[in-house]
Tab-separated table of C-alpha atoms and ligand atoms in Angstrom:
chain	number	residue	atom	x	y	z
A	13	UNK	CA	83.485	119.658	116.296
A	14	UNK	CA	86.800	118.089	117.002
A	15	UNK	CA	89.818	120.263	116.256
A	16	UNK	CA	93.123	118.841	115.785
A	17	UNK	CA	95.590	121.852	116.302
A	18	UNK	CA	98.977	121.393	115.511
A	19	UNK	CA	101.875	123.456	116.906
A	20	UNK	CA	105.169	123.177	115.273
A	21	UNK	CA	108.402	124.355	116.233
A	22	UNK	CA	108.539	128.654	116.027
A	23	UNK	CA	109.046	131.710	118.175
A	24	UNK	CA	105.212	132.514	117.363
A	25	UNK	CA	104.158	129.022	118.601
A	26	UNK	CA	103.368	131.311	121.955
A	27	UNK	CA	100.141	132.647	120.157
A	28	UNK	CA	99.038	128.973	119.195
A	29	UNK	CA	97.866	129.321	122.903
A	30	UNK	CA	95.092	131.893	122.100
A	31	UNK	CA	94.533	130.051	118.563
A	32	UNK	CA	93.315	127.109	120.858
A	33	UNK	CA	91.992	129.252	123.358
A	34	UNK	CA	89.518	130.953	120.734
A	35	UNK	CA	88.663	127.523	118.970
A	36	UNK	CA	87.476	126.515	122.417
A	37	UNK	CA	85.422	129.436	123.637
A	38	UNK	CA	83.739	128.624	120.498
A	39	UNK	CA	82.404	125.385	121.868
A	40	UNK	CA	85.266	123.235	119.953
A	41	UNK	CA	86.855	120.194	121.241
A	42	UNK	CA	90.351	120.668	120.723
A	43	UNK	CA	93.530	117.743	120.595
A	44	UNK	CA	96.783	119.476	120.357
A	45	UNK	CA	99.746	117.891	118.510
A	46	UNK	CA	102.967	119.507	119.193
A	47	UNK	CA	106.416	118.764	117.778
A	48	UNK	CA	109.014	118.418	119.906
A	49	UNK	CA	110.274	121.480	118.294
A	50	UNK	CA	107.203	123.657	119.604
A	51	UNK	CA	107.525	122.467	122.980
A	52	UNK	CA	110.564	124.176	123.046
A	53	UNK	CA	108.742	127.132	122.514
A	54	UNK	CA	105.360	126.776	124.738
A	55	UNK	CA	105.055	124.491	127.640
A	56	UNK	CA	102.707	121.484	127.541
A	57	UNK	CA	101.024	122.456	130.331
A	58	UNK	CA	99.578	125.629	129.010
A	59	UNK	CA	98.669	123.827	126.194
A	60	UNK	CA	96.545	121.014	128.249
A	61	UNK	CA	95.148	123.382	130.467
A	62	UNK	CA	93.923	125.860	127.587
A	63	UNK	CA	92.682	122.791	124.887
A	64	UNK	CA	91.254	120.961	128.309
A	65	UNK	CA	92.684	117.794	126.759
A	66	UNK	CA	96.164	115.883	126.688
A	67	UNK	CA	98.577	116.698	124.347
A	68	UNK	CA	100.113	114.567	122.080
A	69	UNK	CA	103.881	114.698	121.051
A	70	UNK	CA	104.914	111.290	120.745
A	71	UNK	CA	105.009	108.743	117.964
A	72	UNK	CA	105.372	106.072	120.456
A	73	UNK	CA	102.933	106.581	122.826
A	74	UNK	CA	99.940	105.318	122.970
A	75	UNK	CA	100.872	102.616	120.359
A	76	UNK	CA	98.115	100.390	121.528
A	77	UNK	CA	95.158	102.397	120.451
A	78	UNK	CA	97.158	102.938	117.141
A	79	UNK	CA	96.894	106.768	118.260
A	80	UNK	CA	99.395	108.019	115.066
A	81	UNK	CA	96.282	107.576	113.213
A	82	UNK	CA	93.423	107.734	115.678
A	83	UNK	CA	93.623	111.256	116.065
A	84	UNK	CA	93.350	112.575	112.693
A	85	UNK	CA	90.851	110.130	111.948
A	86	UNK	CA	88.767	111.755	114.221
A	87	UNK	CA	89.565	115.230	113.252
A	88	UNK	CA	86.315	117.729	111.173
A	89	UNK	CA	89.255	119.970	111.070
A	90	UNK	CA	92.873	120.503	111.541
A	91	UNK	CA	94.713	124.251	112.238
A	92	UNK	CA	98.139	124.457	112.088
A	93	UNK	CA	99.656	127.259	113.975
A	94	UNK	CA	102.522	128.545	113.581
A	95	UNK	CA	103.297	126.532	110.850
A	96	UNK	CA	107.094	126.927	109.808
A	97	UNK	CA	109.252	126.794	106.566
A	98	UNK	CA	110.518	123.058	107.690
A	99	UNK	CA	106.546	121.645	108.395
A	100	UNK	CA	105.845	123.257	105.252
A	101	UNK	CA	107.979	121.228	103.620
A	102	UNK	CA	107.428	117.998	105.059
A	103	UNK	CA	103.203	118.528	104.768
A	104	UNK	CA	104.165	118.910	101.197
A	105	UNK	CA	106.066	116.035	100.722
A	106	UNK	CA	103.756	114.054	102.553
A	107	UNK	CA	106.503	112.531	105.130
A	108	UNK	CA	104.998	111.278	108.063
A	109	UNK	CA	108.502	110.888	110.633
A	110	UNK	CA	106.486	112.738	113.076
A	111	UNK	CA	102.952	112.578	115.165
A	112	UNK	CA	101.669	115.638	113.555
A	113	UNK	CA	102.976	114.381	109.869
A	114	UNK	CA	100.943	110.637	110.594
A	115	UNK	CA	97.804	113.054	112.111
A	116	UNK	CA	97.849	115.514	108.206
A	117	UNK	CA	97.714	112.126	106.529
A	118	UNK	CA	95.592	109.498	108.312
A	119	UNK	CA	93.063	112.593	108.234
A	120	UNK	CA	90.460	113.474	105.479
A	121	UNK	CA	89.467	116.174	107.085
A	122	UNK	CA	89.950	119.784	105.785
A	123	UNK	CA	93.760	121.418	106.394
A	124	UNK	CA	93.768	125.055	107.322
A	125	UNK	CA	98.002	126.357	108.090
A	126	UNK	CA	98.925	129.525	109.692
A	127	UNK	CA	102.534	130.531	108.271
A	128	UNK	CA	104.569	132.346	110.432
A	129	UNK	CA	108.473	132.552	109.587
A	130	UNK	CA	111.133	134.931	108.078
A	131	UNK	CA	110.087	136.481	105.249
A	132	UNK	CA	113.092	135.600	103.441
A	133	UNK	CA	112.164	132.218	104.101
A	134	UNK	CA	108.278	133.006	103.470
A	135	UNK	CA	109.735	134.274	99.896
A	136	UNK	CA	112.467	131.010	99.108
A	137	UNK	CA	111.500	129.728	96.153
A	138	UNK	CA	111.220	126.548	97.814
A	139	UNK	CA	108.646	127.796	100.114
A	140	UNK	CA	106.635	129.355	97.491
A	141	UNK	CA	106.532	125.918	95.618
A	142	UNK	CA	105.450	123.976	98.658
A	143	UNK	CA	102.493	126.555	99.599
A	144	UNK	CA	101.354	125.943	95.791
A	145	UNK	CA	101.835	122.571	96.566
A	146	UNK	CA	99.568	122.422	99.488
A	147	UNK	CA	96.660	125.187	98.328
A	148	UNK	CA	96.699	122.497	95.004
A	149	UNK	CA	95.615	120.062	97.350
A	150	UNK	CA	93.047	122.397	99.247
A	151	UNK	CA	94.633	123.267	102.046
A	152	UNK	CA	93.761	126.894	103.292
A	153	UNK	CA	96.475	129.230	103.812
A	154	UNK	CA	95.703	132.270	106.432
A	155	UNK	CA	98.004	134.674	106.235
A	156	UNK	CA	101.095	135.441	107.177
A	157	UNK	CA	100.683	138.757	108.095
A	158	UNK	CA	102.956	141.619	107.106
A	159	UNK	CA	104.843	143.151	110.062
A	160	UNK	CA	107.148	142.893	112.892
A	161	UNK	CA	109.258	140.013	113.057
A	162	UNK	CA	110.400	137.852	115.909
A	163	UNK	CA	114.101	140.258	115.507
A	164	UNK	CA	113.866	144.380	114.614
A	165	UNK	CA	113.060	143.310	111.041
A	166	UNK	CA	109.840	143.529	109.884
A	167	UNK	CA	107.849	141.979	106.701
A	168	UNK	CA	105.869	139.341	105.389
A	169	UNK	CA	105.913	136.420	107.599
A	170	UNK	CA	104.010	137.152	110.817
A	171	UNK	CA	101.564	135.129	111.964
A	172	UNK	CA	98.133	136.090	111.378
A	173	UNK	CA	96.177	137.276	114.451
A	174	UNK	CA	94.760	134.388	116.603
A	175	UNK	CA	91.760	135.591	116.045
A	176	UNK	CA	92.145	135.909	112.562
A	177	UNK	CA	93.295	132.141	112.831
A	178	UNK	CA	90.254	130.967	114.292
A	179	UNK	CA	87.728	132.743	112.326
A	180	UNK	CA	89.283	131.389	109.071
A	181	UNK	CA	89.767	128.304	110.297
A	182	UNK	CA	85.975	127.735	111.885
A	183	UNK	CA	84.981	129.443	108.306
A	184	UNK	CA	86.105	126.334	106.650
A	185	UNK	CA	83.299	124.178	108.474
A	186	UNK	CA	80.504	126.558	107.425
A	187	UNK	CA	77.615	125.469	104.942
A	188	UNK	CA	78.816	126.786	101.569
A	189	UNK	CA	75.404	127.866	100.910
A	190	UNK	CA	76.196	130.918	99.512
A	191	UNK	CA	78.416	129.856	96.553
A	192	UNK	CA	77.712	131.595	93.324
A	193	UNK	CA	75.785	134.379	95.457
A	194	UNK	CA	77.130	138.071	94.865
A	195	UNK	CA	76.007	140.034	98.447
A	196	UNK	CA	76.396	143.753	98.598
A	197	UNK	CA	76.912	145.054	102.393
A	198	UNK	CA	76.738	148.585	103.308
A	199	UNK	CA	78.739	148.673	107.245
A	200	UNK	CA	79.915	151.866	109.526
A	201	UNK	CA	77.766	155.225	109.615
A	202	UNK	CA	78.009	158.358	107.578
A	203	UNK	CA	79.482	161.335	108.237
A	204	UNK	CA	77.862	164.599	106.942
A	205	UNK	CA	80.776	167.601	106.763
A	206	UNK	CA	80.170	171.010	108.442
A	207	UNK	CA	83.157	172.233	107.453
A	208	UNK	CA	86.936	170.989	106.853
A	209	UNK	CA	87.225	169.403	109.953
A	210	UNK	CA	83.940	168.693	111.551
A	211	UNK	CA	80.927	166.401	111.039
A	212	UNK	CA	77.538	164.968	112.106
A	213	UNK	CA	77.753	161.444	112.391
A	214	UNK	CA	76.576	158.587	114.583
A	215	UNK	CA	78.560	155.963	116.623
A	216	UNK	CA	78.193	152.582	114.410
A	217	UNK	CA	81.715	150.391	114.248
A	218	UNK	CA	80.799	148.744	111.599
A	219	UNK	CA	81.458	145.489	113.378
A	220	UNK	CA	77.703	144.115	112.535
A	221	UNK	CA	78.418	145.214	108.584
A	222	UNK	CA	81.499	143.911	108.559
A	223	UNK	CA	80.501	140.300	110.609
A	224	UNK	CA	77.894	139.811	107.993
A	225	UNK	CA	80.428	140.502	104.630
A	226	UNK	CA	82.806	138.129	106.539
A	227	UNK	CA	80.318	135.374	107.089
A	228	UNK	CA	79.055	135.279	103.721
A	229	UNK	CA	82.545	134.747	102.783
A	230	UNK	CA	83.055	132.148	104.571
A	231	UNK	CA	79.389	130.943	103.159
A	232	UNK	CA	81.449	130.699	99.685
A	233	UNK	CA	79.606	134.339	98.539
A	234	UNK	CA	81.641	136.843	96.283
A	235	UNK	CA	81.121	139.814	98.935
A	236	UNK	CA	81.587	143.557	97.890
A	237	UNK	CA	81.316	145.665	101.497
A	238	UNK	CA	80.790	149.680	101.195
A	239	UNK	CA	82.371	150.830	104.422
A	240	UNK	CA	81.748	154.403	105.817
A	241	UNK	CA	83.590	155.428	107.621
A	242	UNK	CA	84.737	151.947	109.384
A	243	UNK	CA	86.744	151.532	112.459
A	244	UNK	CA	87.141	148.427	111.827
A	245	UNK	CA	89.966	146.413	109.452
A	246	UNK	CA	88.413	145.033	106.845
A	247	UNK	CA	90.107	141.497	105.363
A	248	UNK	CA	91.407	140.625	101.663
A	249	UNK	CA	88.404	138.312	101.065
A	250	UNK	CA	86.067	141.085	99.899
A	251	UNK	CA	85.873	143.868	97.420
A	252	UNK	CA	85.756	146.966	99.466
A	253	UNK	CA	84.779	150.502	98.856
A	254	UNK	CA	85.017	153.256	101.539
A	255	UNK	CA	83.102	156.316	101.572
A	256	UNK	CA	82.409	158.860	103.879
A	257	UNK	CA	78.984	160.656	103.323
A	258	UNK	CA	75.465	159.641	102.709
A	259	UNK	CA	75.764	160.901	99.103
A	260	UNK	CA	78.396	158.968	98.408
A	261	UNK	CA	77.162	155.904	99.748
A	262	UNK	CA	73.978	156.598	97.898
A	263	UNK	CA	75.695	156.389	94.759
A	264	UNK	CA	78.207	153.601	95.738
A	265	UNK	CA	75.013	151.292	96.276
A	266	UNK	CA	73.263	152.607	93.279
A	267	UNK	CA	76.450	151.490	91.194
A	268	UNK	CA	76.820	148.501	92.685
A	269	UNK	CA	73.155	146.789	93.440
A	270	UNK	CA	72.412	146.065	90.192
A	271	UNK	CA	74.926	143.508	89.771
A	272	UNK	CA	73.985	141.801	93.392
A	273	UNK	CA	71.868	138.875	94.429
A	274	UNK	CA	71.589	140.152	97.664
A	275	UNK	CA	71.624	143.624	99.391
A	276	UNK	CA	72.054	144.395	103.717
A	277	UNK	CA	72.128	148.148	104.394
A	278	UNK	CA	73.514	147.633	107.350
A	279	UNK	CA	74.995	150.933	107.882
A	280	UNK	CA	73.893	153.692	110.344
A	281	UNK	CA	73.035	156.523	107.866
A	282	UNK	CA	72.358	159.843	108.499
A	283	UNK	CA	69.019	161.070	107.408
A	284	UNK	CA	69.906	164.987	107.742
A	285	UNK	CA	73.195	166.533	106.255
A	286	UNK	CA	74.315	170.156	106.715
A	287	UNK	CA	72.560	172.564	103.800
A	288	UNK	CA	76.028	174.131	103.466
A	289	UNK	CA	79.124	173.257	103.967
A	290	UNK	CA	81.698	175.762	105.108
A	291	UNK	CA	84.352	176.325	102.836
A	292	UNK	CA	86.885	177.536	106.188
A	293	UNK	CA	86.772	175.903	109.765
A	294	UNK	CA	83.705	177.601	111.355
A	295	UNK	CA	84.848	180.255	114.561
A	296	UNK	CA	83.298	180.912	117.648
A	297	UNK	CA	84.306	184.241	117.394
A	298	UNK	CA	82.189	184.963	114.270
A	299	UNK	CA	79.133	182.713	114.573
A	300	UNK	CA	78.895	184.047	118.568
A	301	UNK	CA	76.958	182.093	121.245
A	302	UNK	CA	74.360	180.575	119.367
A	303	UNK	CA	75.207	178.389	116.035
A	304	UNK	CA	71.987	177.229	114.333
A	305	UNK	CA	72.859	174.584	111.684
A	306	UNK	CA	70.234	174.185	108.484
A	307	UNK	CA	69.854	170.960	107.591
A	308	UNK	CA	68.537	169.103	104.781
A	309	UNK	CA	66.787	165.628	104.375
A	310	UNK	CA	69.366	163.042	102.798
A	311	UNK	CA	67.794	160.539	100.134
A	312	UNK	CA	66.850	156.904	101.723
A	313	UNK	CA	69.260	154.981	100.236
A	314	UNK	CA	67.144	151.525	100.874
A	315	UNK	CA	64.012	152.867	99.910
A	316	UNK	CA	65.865	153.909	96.873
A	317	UNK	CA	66.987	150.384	95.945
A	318	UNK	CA	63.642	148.867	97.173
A	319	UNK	CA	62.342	150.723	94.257
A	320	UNK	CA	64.923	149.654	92.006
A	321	UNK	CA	65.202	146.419	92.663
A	322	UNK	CA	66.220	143.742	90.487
A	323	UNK	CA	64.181	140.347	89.662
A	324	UNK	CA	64.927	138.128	92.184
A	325	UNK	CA	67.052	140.483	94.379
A	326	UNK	CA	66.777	140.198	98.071
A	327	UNK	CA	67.101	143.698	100.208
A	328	UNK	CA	67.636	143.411	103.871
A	329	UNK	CA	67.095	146.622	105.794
A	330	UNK	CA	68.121	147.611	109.223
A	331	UNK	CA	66.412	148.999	111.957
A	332	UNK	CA	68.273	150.585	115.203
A	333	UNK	CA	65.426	151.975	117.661
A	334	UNK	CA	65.866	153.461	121.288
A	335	UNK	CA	62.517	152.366	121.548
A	336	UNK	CA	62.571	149.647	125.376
A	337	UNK	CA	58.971	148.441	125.331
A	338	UNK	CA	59.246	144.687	123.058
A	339	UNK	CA	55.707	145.683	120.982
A	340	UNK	CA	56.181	148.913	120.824
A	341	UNK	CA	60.135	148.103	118.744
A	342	UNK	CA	57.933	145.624	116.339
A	343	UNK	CA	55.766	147.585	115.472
A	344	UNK	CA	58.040	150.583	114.684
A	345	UNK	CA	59.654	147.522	112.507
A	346	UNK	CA	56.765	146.506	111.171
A	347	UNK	CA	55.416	150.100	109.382
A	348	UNK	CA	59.303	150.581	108.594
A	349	UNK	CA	59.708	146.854	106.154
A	350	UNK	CA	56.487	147.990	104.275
A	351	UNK	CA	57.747	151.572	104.101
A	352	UNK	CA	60.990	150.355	102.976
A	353	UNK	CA	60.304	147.684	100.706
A	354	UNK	CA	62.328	145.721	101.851
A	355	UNK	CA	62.304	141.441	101.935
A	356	UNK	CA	63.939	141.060	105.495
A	357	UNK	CA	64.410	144.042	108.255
A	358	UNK	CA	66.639	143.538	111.061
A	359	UNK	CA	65.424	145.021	114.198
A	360	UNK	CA	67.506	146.078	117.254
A	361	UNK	CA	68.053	148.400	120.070
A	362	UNK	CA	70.772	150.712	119.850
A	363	UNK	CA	71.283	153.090	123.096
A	364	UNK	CA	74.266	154.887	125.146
A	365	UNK	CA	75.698	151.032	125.656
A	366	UNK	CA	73.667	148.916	123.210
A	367	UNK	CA	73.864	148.195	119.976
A	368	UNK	CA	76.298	150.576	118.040
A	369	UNK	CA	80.572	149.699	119.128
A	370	UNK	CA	79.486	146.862	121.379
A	371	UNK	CA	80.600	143.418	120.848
A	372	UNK	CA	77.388	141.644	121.034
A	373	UNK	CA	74.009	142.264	119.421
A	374	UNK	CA	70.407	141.109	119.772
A	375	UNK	CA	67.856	141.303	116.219
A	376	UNK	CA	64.684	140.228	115.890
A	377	UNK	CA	64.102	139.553	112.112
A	378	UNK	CA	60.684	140.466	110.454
A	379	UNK	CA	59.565	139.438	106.683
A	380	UNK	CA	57.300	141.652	104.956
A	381	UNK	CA	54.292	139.956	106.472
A	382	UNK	CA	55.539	141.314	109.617
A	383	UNK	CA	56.094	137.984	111.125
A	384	UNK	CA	59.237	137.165	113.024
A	385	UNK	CA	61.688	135.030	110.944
A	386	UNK	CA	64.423	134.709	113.758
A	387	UNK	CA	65.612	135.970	116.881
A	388	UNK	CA	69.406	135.862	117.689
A	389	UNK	CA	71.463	137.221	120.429
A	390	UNK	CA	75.321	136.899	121.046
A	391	UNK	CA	78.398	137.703	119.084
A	392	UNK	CA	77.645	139.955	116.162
A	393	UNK	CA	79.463	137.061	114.308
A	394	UNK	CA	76.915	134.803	115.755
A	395	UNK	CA	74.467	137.069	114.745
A	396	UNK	CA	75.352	137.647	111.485
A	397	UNK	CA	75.181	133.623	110.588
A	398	UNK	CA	72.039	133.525	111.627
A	399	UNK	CA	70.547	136.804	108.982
A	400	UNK	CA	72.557	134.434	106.599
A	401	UNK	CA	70.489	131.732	107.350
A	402	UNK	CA	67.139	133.767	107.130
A	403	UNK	CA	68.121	135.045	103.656
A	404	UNK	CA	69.058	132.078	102.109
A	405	UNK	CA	65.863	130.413	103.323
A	406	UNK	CA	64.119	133.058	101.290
A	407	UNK	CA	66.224	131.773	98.539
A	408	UNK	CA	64.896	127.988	99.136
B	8	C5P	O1	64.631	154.993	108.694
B	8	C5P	P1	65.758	154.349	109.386
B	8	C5P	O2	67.015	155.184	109.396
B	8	C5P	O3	65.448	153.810	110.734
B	8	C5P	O4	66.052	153.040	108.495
B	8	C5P	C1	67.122	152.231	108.726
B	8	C5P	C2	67.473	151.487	107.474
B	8	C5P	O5	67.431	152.335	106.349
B	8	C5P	C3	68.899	150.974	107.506
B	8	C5P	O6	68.971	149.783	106.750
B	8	C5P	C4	69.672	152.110	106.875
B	8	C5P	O7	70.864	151.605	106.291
B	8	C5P	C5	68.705	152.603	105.832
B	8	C5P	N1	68.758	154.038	105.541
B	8	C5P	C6	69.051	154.448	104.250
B	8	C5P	N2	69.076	155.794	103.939
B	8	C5P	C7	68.761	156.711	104.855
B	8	C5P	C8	68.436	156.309	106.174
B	8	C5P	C9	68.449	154.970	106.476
B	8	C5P	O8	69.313	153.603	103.415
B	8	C5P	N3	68.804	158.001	104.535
């Protein structure tokens, strides 16, 4: 796609740089349009050398091939970032005494601004009126953040993360395929108490759960994501509920799958929990040198809602095996979607450095025939688009 970013005139216009950066690594081509004001701020070079194009300031250049308008004509998409109180204001007005003002409006392509200013001037009425003004007309507002400011002060008015930035704005392009779709996610990995302090658990993120809620977000889904126990931030696009045990996110899903379209157990659950649970931190010096724990067998939570599934409803199950041999894994996935009942399973290898934490994920994806419906490897972002795209085929 080509990406128009523009960069207007703030202390945060420093962090445009890994804005553009990230739009790139994710295969965009990318035309920066600075204000004079911004170059103040971040030097032109860093900008050309990170967007791998020239950068455009200047009304009166490139006159000849009527650039003021060539370059938002050619724009899928344009970012703003930082944008401040003053661009604010003249995007909402419409005024065009600048490159980047000419660019917004010879454009029909989708707007998506990054804020990033004081929050007393984030909260001037005047402000306020011109980001109503600008969401009326559909542009997408990320952010700003809450936190520290450029000074000591801190509040509204940070700039969202770049990478924040990016995924919002590259959300914008995606299929809205998943509009009037309510998905339930399940993300992270229970915990099962020994005692006031301690716990069984596994080491799932959550990142997988949590790319999946996110893209169907972006897909135009209504997303409700049941964390447990996430170490990861979850964003204000999606209802979320966070529990810590298996028997509490047994009975979050069982509350909330009836009212879903579509439900991905994605989390890492534990299938054993402690028989007791010890009312006092558990000592050495009582239990001695051996400590045998009794456990129990937890409910399967996706069984469960296999069984209870509504007309229509589409379950997607995970899988995480150890197991290295390629037949061997789909197999193990193939007994497990028919013991499951589930429409879709998502098969992968988890180990000591694959899989759970990591940054990157490889799934096969079996139907209930058994056959493969898609392979993906790469981001779990990445990843996650591509499940989408395998449930809402079942949909078709
Ligand atoms: O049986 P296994 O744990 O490999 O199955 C994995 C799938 O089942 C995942 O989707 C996981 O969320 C779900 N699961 C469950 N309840 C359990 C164990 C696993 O819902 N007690």
């Amino acid at each position: 796609m080509n990406i128009v970013v523009g960069v207007t005139g703030g202390i945060a216009a420093y962090k445009a740089v890994n804005v553009i950066r990230g739009l790139v690594l994710a295969g965009h081509d990318v035309h920066v349009v600075a204000t004079d004001a911004a170059l103040r701020f971040v030097g032109k070079p860093t900008l050309e050398a990170i967007s791998r194009n020239i950068v455009h300031t200047d009304l009166y250049e490139g006159v000849a091939e009527v650039r003021h308008v060539a370059i938002g004509q050619a724009a899928d998409l344009i970012v703003i970032a930082p944008a401040t109180a003053n661009s604010i204001a003249k995007l909402a007005a419409g005024l065009a005494d600048d490159l980047l003002g000419n660019t917004v409006l010879a454009s029909r392509a989708p707007v998506v601004i990054a804020p990033a200013m004081h929050t007393e001037m984030w909260q001037h009425p005047a402000t306020v009126h011109n980001i109503d003004v600008l969401r009326s007309r559909g542009v997408t507002v990320v952010g700003p953040a809450v936190g520290q400011l450029t000074g000591a002060d801190s509040g509204p008015g940070r700039l969202e993360e770049p990478d924040e930035i990016v995924r919002a704005a590259l959300a914008v392009l995606e299929p809205k395929d998943l509009v009037g779709r309510r998905i339930l996610v399940s993300a992270g990995g229970t915990r099962e108490a020994l005692d006031p302090v301690r716990y069984l658990g596994n080491r799932s993120s959550g990142k997988q759960g949590l790319a999946l809620a996110r893209a169907a977000v972006a897909r135009g889904a209504e997303v409700t994501l049941i964390g447990a126990n996430l170490e990861v931030q979850t964003p204000a696009s999606m209802r979320v509920l966070h529990v810590g045990s298996t028997l509490e996110l047994a009975a979050a899903m069982r509350d909330a799958a009836p009212e879903a379209d579509v439900v991905i157990m994605a989390a890492a659950v534990a299938d054993y929990r402690p028989e007791s649970v010890a009312e006092a931190k558990i000592k050495k010096e009582t239990t001695g040198d051996r400590l045998t724990l009794e456990l129990v067998k937890n409910p399967d939570i996706l069984a469960g809602l296999g069984e209870s599934r509504g007309p229509g409803q589409i379950i997607v199950g995970f899988a995480a095996e150890t197991e290295q041999d390629r037949d061997a894994l789909l197999a193990l996935g193939r007994a497990k979607i028919v013991r499951k009942g589930s429409d879709l399973l998502v098969l992968n290898r988890v180990g000591w450095t694959e899989g759970f934490g990591t940054e990157g994920n490889t799934v096969v994806v079996l139907d209930r025939l058994g056959d493969i419906v898609m392979e993906a490897s790469g981001s779990k972002q990445t990843v996650a688009d591509r499940i989408l795209d395998a449930v809402v085929a079942r949909f078709a």
